[in-house]
């Protein structure tokens, strides 16, 4: 939100430009870029000091800016007002009344409910915006962390919306990143890359894949063709679960090397640069030598290690996301019990999200029931319930293969 502080002399000419930006964002046609405006009258500034172009908005008053309790009260009131306004557009209809993804990562359409990682998001963006030692821009952001810590959710529901909305300083106010798409390398990283580039550039996927295999082809050639020259857009590619390049692509060394070469050359091309954001499990850091071109770029990249969510983050997830969804708990102790149970879990985010999803699906008139929480058996029981559900969706041959795989992991 934009807070406009108004003193005894009204709105100074010094900030007319800033107020203009606020008005432009507030009346934007895009819901994603629209932000509310809140005028705040300071001390004994009279009501008529609110200029006509701000009189459309409900204003708050701060009698004594030196009184900490008044500031805290104003902050509480503002948060409640903004929360109510935000909720009007926060829940897309396609999500139904349960916006929690369960064990799957949060996606962009669930960004409003992605709580607990605000500090991580801002810190990662700050590192991405830093300059390299030679003055050049950092073009690769590496998100690394243990399995289950929430890397994919941070990428999809945190970083992608933020980067598309201009949170990264690119040195020009009208410069934006164009997210080409999110890929996972899988068994064929060039096929995965071609599928995303084909959609972004509106070209047949088989044609793009053939060009990617050509040793003389560079991604810059494709970007020059499909990015409009009259728009200041820079391509951004998101590679989730980069460790698949070292695990699932083991049978195609040539394809792994080509994928490695294409990405490294593109993030090193100053004429038409590619920006890259990737996620990687920390235990695969030692395998980067099998991708030598990217490995050579690692010291030029920004790195952010995603740690387990903090207790403050857990409270945001368990309390604020539920409130935003229009739900509430059957008793005040239930959210505390969930937080206590999740506190020491390294993979708390998907476990809590899964529990909230099951509680929400079973809710009656928006009430998350303690009785069902006990029936599930808490976080662990909810995980077992979801795992059994996934297993039961498989046919008998697939179910037998899945069971053999699980037994092999024990």
Coordinates of C-alpha atoms in Angstrom, one line a residue:
X1 CA 0.0 0.0 0.0
X2 CA 1.0 3.6 -0.4
X3 CA 0.9 5.7 2.8
X4 CA 0.6 9.5 2.2
X5 CA 1.6 11.4 5.3
X6 CA -0.1 14.8 5.4
X7 CA 1.1 17.6 7.7
X8 CA -0.2 21.1 8.5
X9 CA 0.8 22.4 5.1
X10 CA -0.8 19.6 3.1
X11 CA 1.0 17.6 0.5
X12 CA 4.3 19.2 -0.5
X13 CA 5.2 19.8 -4.1
X14 CA 8.2 17.7 -3.4
X15 CA 6.2 14.5 -3.4
X16 CA 3.6 15.2 -6.1
X17 CA 5.5 12.9 -8.4
X18 CA 5.4 10.1 -5.8
X19 CA 1.7 10.6 -5.3
X20 CA 1.2 10.5 -9.0
X21 CA 2.9 7.1 -9.1
X22 CA 0.6 5.9 -6.3
X23 CA -2.5 7.1 -8.1
X24 CA -1.3 5.4 -11.3
X25 CA -0.8 2.1 -9.5
X26 CA -4.1 2.4 -7.6
X27 CA -6.2 2.9 -10.8
X28 CA -4.2 0.3 -12.8
X29 CA -6.2 -2.0 -14.9
X30 CA -4.1 -4.9 -13.7
X31 CA -5.2 -6.3 -10.3
X32 CA -1.7 -7.6 -9.8
X33 CA -0.1 -4.1 -9.9
X34 CA -3.0 -2.3 -8.2
X35 CA -2.2 -1.0 -4.7
X36 CA -4.4 0.9 -2.2
X37 CA -3.7 4.4 -1.1
X38 CA -4.1 5.5 2.6
X39 CA -3.8 9.2 3.5
X40 CA -2.7 9.8 7.1
X41 CA -3.2 13.2 8.8
X42 CA -0.3 14.0 11.2
X43 CA -0.7 15.8 14.5
X44 CA -3.2 18.7 14.3
X45 CA -3.4 19.0 10.5
X46 CA -7.0 20.0 9.7
X47 CA -9.2 17.8 7.6
X48 CA -9.2 20.3 4.7
X49 CA -5.5 19.7 4.2
X50 CA -6.4 16.5 2.4
X51 CA -6.0 17.5 -1.3
X52 CA -8.9 16.9 -3.6
X53 CA -7.2 14.0 -5.5
X54 CA -6.8 12.1 -2.2
X55 CA -10.2 12.9 -0.8
X56 CA -11.6 9.8 -2.6
X57 CA -9.8 7.6 0.0
X58 CA -10.7 7.1 3.7
X59 CA -8.0 8.8 5.8
X60 CA -6.6 8.0 9.2
X61 CA -5.4 10.4 11.8
X62 CA -2.2 10.3 14.0
X63 CA -2.5 12.8 16.8
X64 CA 1.0 12.5 18.1
X65 CA 3.7 10.9 15.9
X66 CA 6.0 10.7 18.9
X67 CA 3.6 8.4 20.8
X68 CA 4.6 4.8 20.2
X69 CA 1.2 3.4 21.3
X70 CA -0.6 5.6 18.8
X71 CA 1.7 4.5 16.0
X72 CA 1.1 0.8 17.0
X73 CA -2.7 1.5 17.1
X74 CA -2.5 3.1 13.6
X75 CA -0.5 0.2 12.3
X76 CA -3.1 -2.3 13.6
X77 CA -6.0 -0.3 12.1
X78 CA -4.3 0.0 8.7
X79 CA -3.4 -3.7 8.6
X80 CA -7.1 -4.6 9.3
X81 CA -8.4 -2.2 6.7
X82 CA -5.9 -3.4 4.0
X83 CA -6.4 -7.0 4.9
X84 CA -10.2 -6.7 4.3
X85 CA -9.6 -4.9 1.0
X86 CA -7.0 -7.4 -0.1
X87 CA -9.2 -10.3 0.6
X88 CA -11.8 -9.1 -1.9
X89 CA -9.5 -10.0 -4.8
X90 CA -7.1 -12.5 -3.2
X91 CA -9.0 -15.7 -3.7
X92 CA -9.3 -16.7 -7.4
X93 CA -12.5 -18.5 -8.1
X94 CA -10.6 -21.5 -9.6
X95 CA -9.1 -22.2 -6.2
X96 CA -12.4 -22.9 -4.6
X97 CA -12.7 -22.2 -0.9
X98 CA -9.4 -24.1 -0.1
X99 CA -6.4 -22.3 -1.5
X100 CA -3.8 -24.5 0.2
X101 CA -1.9 -26.8 -2.3
X102 CA -1.4 -29.7 0.1
X103 CA 2.0 -31.4 -0.5
X104 CA 2.4 -29.7 -3.9
X105 CA 4.3 -26.4 -4.1
X106 CA 2.4 -23.1 -4.0
X107 CA 1.8 -21.7 -7.5
X108 CA 1.5 -18.2 -8.8
X109 CA -2.3 -18.2 -8.5
X110 CA -1.8 -19.0 -4.7
X111 CA 0.7 -16.2 -4.1
X112 CA -1.7 -14.3 -1.8
X113 CA -1.7 -17.2 0.6
X114 CA 2.0 -17.8 0.5
X115 CA 2.9 -16.7 4.0
X116 CA 6.0 -17.1 6.1
X117 CA 8.7 -16.3 3.5
X118 CA 8.5 -12.5 3.2
X119 CA 12.0 -11.9 4.6
X120 CA 13.5 -14.7 2.5
X121 CA 11.9 -13.2 -0.6
X122 CA 13.2 -9.7 0.1
X123 CA 16.7 -10.9 1.0
X124 CA 16.9 -13.1 -2.1
X125 CA 15.8 -10.2 -4.3
X126 CA 18.4 -7.9 -2.7
X127 CA 21.2 -10.3 -3.5
X128 CA 19.9 -10.7 -7.1
X129 CA 20.1 -6.9 -7.5
X130 CA 23.7 -6.6 -6.4
X131 CA 26.5 -5.8 -8.8
X132 CA 29.4 -8.2 -9.5
X133 CA 33.0 -7.2 -8.7
X134 CA 33.5 -6.0 -12.3
X135 CA 30.4 -3.8 -12.1
X136 CA 28.3 -6.1 -14.2
X137 CA 24.8 -7.2 -13.1
X138 CA 24.1 -10.5 -11.4
X139 CA 22.1 -12.5 -13.8
X140 CA 21.7 -15.8 -12.0
X141 CA 20.0 -16.3 -8.6
X142 CA 20.6 -19.7 -7.0
X143 CA 18.1 -20.8 -4.4
X144 CA 19.5 -23.7 -2.5
X145 CA 18.3 -25.7 0.6
X146 CA 17.4 -29.1 1.9
X147 CA 14.6 -31.2 0.5
X148 CA 11.1 -30.1 1.5
X149 CA 12.2 -26.7 2.8
X150 CA 10.0 -24.9 0.3
X151 CA 12.3 -23.9 -2.6
X152 CA 9.7 -24.5 -5.3
X153 CA 7.1 -22.5 -3.5
X154 CA 9.4 -19.6 -3.0
X155 CA 10.2 -19.6 -6.8
X156 CA 6.7 -20.0 -8.1
X157 CA 4.6 -18.0 -5.6
X158 CA 7.2 -15.6 -4.4
X159 CA 10.0 -14.7 -6.8
X160 CA 8.2 -15.1 -10.1
X161 CA 5.3 -12.6 -9.3
X162 CA 7.8 -10.2 -7.6
X163 CA 10.2 -10.2 -10.6
X164 CA 7.4 -9.8 -13.1
X165 CA 6.0 -6.9 -11.2
X166 CA 9.3 -5.0 -11.3
X167 CA 10.8 -5.7 -7.8
X168 CA 14.2 -6.1 -9.3
X169 CA 16.1 -2.9 -10.1
X170 CA 17.3 -3.3 -13.7
X171 CA 18.6 0.2 -14.0
X172 CA 15.7 1.7 -15.9
X173 CA 12.2 2.4 -14.7
X174 CA 10.5 1.0 -17.8
X175 CA 12.6 -2.2 -17.9
X176 CA 10.9 -5.4 -17.0
X177 CA 11.7 -9.1 -16.9
X178 CA 9.6 -11.4 -19.1
X179 CA 9.2 -14.8 -17.4
X180 CA 9.5 -17.3 -20.3
X181 CA 8.4 -20.1 -18.0
X182 CA 9.3 -22.7 -15.4
X183 CA 11.0 -25.9 -16.4
X184 CA 12.3 -29.0 -14.6
X185 CA 15.2 -30.7 -16.5
X186 CA 13.7 -34.2 -16.2
X187 CA 15.0 -37.0 -18.4
X188 CA 15.3 -34.6 -21.4
X189 CA 16.3 -31.1 -20.4
X190 CA 16.4 -29.8 -24.0
X191 CA 12.9 -31.1 -24.6
X192 CA 11.7 -29.3 -21.4
X193 CA 13.5 -26.1 -22.5
X194 CA 12.1 -26.3 -26.0
X195 CA 8.6 -26.6 -24.7
X196 CA 8.9 -23.4 -22.7
X197 CA 10.6 -21.4 -25.4
X198 CA 8.1 -22.6 -28.0
X199 CA 5.2 -21.3 -26.0
X200 CA 7.0 -18.0 -25.3
X201 CA 8.0 -17.5 -28.9
X202 CA 5.0 -19.1 -30.5
X203 CA 7.0 -21.5 -32.6
X204 CA 6.6 -25.3 -33.0
X205 CA 8.3 -27.1 -30.1
X206 CA 9.9 -29.7 -32.4
X207 CA 11.5 -26.9 -34.5
X208 CA 12.8 -25.2 -31.3
X209 CA 14.2 -28.5 -30.0
X210 CA 16.0 -29.2 -33.3
X211 CA 17.6 -25.8 -33.1
X212 CA 18.7 -26.3 -29.5
X213 CA 20.6 -29.4 -30.5
X214 CA 22.5 -27.5 -33.2
X215 CA 26.0 -26.7 -31.8
X216 CA 26.1 -23.3 -33.6
X217 CA 22.8 -22.2 -32.1
X218 CA 22.6 -19.7 -29.2
X219 CA 19.6 -18.8 -27.1
X220 CA 20.3 -15.2 -27.9
X221 CA 19.3 -15.9 -31.5
X222 CA 15.9 -17.0 -30.4
X223 CA 15.4 -14.2 -28.0
X224 CA 16.3 -11.7 -30.8
X225 CA 13.5 -13.2 -32.9
X226 CA 10.7 -13.5 -30.4
X227 CA 11.2 -10.6 -27.9
X228 CA 9.6 -7.4 -29.3
X229 CA 12.2 -4.8 -30.1
X230 CA 9.9 -1.9 -29.1
X231 CA 9.5 -3.2 -25.5
X232 CA 12.1 -3.1 -22.9
X233 CA 11.9 -6.7 -21.8
X234 CA 14.7 -9.0 -20.7
X235 CA 14.1 -12.8 -20.7
X236 CA 13.9 -14.7 -17.4
X237 CA 14.0 -18.5 -17.2
X238 CA 13.2 -20.4 -14.0
X239 CA 14.7 -23.8 -13.6
X240 CA 13.1 -25.6 -10.7
X241 CA 14.8 -28.7 -9.2
X242 CA 18.1 -28.3 -11.1
X243 CA 19.3 -31.4 -9.4
X244 CA 17.4 -33.4 -12.0
X245 CA 20.1 -32.4 -14.4
X246 CA 22.5 -34.6 -12.3
X247 CA 20.0 -37.5 -11.6
X248 CA 17.4 -38.0 -14.3
X249 CA 19.7 -36.9 -17.2
X250 CA 22.5 -39.4 -16.4
X251 CA 21.7 -41.5 -19.5
X252 CA 22.2 -38.6 -21.9
X253 CA 25.6 -37.0 -21.2
X254 CA 25.6 -35.1 -24.5
X255 CA 22.2 -33.5 -23.8
X256 CA 23.2 -32.5 -20.3
X257 CA 26.3 -30.8 -21.6
X258 CA 24.4 -29.0 -24.3
X259 CA 21.8 -27.7 -21.8
X260 CA 24.6 -26.6 -19.5
X261 CA 26.4 -24.8 -22.4
X262 CA 23.2 -23.0 -23.6
X263 CA 22.3 -21.6 -20.2
X264 CA 25.8 -20.6 -19.3
X265 CA 26.4 -18.8 -22.6
X266 CA 23.0 -17.0 -22.4
X267 CA 23.6 -15.6 -18.8
X268 CA 27.1 -14.4 -20.0
X269 CA 25.8 -12.6 -23.1
X270 CA 25.8 -8.9 -22.5
X271 CA 24.2 -8.0 -25.8
X272 CA 20.9 -9.9 -25.1
X273 CA 21.2 -11.3 -21.6
X274 CA 19.2 -14.0 -20.0
X275 CA 18.3 -13.8 -16.4
X276 CA 18.2 -17.2 -14.6
X277 CA 16.6 -18.3 -11.3
X278 CA 17.2 -21.9 -10.2
X279 CA 16.5 -24.1 -7.2
X280 CA 18.8 -26.9 -6.1
X281 CA 18.9 -29.3 -3.3
X282 CA 21.9 -28.6 -1.2
X283 CA 23.1 -32.2 -1.2
X284 CA 23.7 -31.9 -5.0
X285 CA 26.1 -28.9 -4.8
X286 CA 29.0 -31.2 -5.2
X287 CA 27.8 -32.5 -8.6
X288 CA 28.1 -29.2 -10.4
X289 CA 31.4 -30.3 -11.9
X290 CA 29.3 -32.4 -14.3
X291 CA 27.9 -29.1 -15.6
X292 CA 31.2 -27.3 -16.2
X293 CA 29.9 -24.3 -18.0
X294 CA 27.3 -23.4 -15.3
X295 CA 29.9 -24.4 -12.7
X296 CA 32.2 -21.7 -14.1
X297 CA 29.5 -19.1 -13.6
X298 CA 28.6 -20.0 -10.0
X299 CA 30.9 -17.3 -8.5
X300 CA 29.1 -14.7 -10.6
X301 CA 25.7 -15.8 -9.3
X302 CA 23.8 -14.6 -6.3
X303 CA 23.2 -17.5 -3.8
X304 CA 20.5 -17.7 -1.2
X305 CA 20.3 -20.6 1.2
X306 CA 16.7 -21.2 2.2
X307 CA 16.4 -22.4 5.8
X308 CA 13.4 -24.0 7.5
X309 CA 10.7 -21.5 8.1
X310 CA 11.0 -19.6 11.4
X311 CA 8.4 -19.7 14.2
X312 CA 7.2 -16.3 13.2
X313 CA 6.8 -17.6 9.7
X314 CA 4.8 -20.6 11.0
X315 CA 2.5 -18.3 12.8
X316 CA 1.8 -16.3 9.6
X317 CA 1.1 -19.5 7.7
X318 CA -1.2 -21.0 10.3
X319 CA -3.0 -17.8 11.3
X320 CA -2.9 -15.2 8.5
X321 CA -3.4 -17.5 5.5
X322 CA -6.4 -19.1 7.2
X323 CA -7.9 -15.7 8.0
X324 CA -7.3 -14.5 4.4
X325 CA -9.2 -17.6 3.1
X326 CA -12.2 -16.6 5.2
X327 CA -11.7 -19.7 7.5
X328 CA -11.3 -19.9 11.3
X329 CA -10.4 -22.5 13.9
X330 CA -12.9 -24.3 16.1
X331 CA -10.9 -23.2 19.2
X332 CA -8.0 -20.8 19.9
X333 CA -5.7 -23.6 21.0
X334 CA -5.8 -25.5 17.7
X335 CA -3.5 -23.2 15.7
X336 CA -1.1 -23.2 18.7
X337 CA -1.0 -26.9 18.7
X338 CA -0.3 -27.0 15.0
X339 CA 2.6 -24.5 15.4
X340 CA 4.0 -26.5 18.3
X341 CA 3.9 -29.7 16.3
X342 CA 5.6 -28.1 13.2
X343 CA 8.2 -26.1 15.1
X344 CA 11.0 -28.7 14.8
X345 CA 10.1 -30.0 11.3
X346 CA 12.7 -29.0 8.6
X347 CA 9.9 -29.5 6.0
X348 CA 7.3 -27.7 7.9
X349 CA 5.8 -25.7 5.0
X350 CA 4.5 -28.6 2.9
X351 CA 3.4 -30.5 6.0
X352 CA 1.4 -27.6 7.4
X353 CA 0.0 -26.8 3.9
X354 CA -1.1 -30.4 3.6
X355 CA -2.7 -30.4 7.0
X356 CA -4.6 -27.1 6.3
X357 CA -5.8 -28.5 3.0
X358 CA -7.3 -31.6 4.7
X359 CA -8.8 -29.5 7.5
X360 CA -10.2 -27.1 5.0
X361 CA -11.7 -29.9 2.8
X362 CA -13.5 -31.2 5.9
X363 CA -14.5 -27.8 7.3
X364 CA -18.1 -27.0 8.0
X365 CA -19.1 -23.4 7.3
X366 CA -15.5 -22.4 7.2
X367 CA -14.6 -23.9 10.6
X368 CA -11.4 -26.0 10.8
X369 CA -12.3 -28.7 13.4
X370 CA -10.1 -30.0 16.2
X371 CA -12.0 -33.2 16.1
X372 CA -10.8 -33.9 12.5
X373 CA -7.3 -32.8 13.5
X374 CA -7.3 -35.5 16.1
X375 CA -8.8 -38.0 13.7
X376 CA -6.0 -37.4 11.3
X377 CA -3.3 -37.7 13.9
X378 CA -1.8 -34.3 13.4
X379 CA 0.9 -33.5 10.8
X380 CA 2.2 -37.0 10.6
X381 CA -1.2 -38.6 10.3
X382 CA -2.2 -36.0 7.6
X383 CA 0.9 -36.9 5.6
X384 CA 0.0 -40.6 5.8
X385 CA -3.6 -39.9 4.7
X386 CA -2.4 -37.9 1.7
X387 CA 0.2 -40.5 0.8
X388 CA -2.4 -43.3 1.0
X389 CA -4.7 -41.3 -1.2
X390 CA -2.1 -40.8 -3.9
X391 CA -1.2 -44.5 -3.8
X392 CA -4.9 -45.5 -4.1
X393 CA -5.2 -43.4 -7.3
X394 CA -2.6 -45.7 -9.0
X395 CA -3.5 -48.8 -11.0
X396 CA -2.3 -52.1 -9.6
X397 CA 0.9 -52.4 -11.7
X398 CA 1.9 -48.8 -10.8
X399 CA 1.0 -49.4 -7.2
X400 CA 3.2 -52.4 -7.0
X401 CA 6.1 -50.5 -8.5
X402 CA 5.5 -47.6 -6.1
X403 CA 5.6 -50.0 -3.1
X404 CA 8.8 -51.6 -4.3
X405 CA 10.4 -48.1 -4.7
X406 CA 9.3 -47.1 -1.2
X407 CA 10.7 -50.3 0.3
X408 CA 14.0 -49.7 -1.5
X409 CA 14.2 -46.3 0.1
X410 CA 13.9 -47.7 3.6

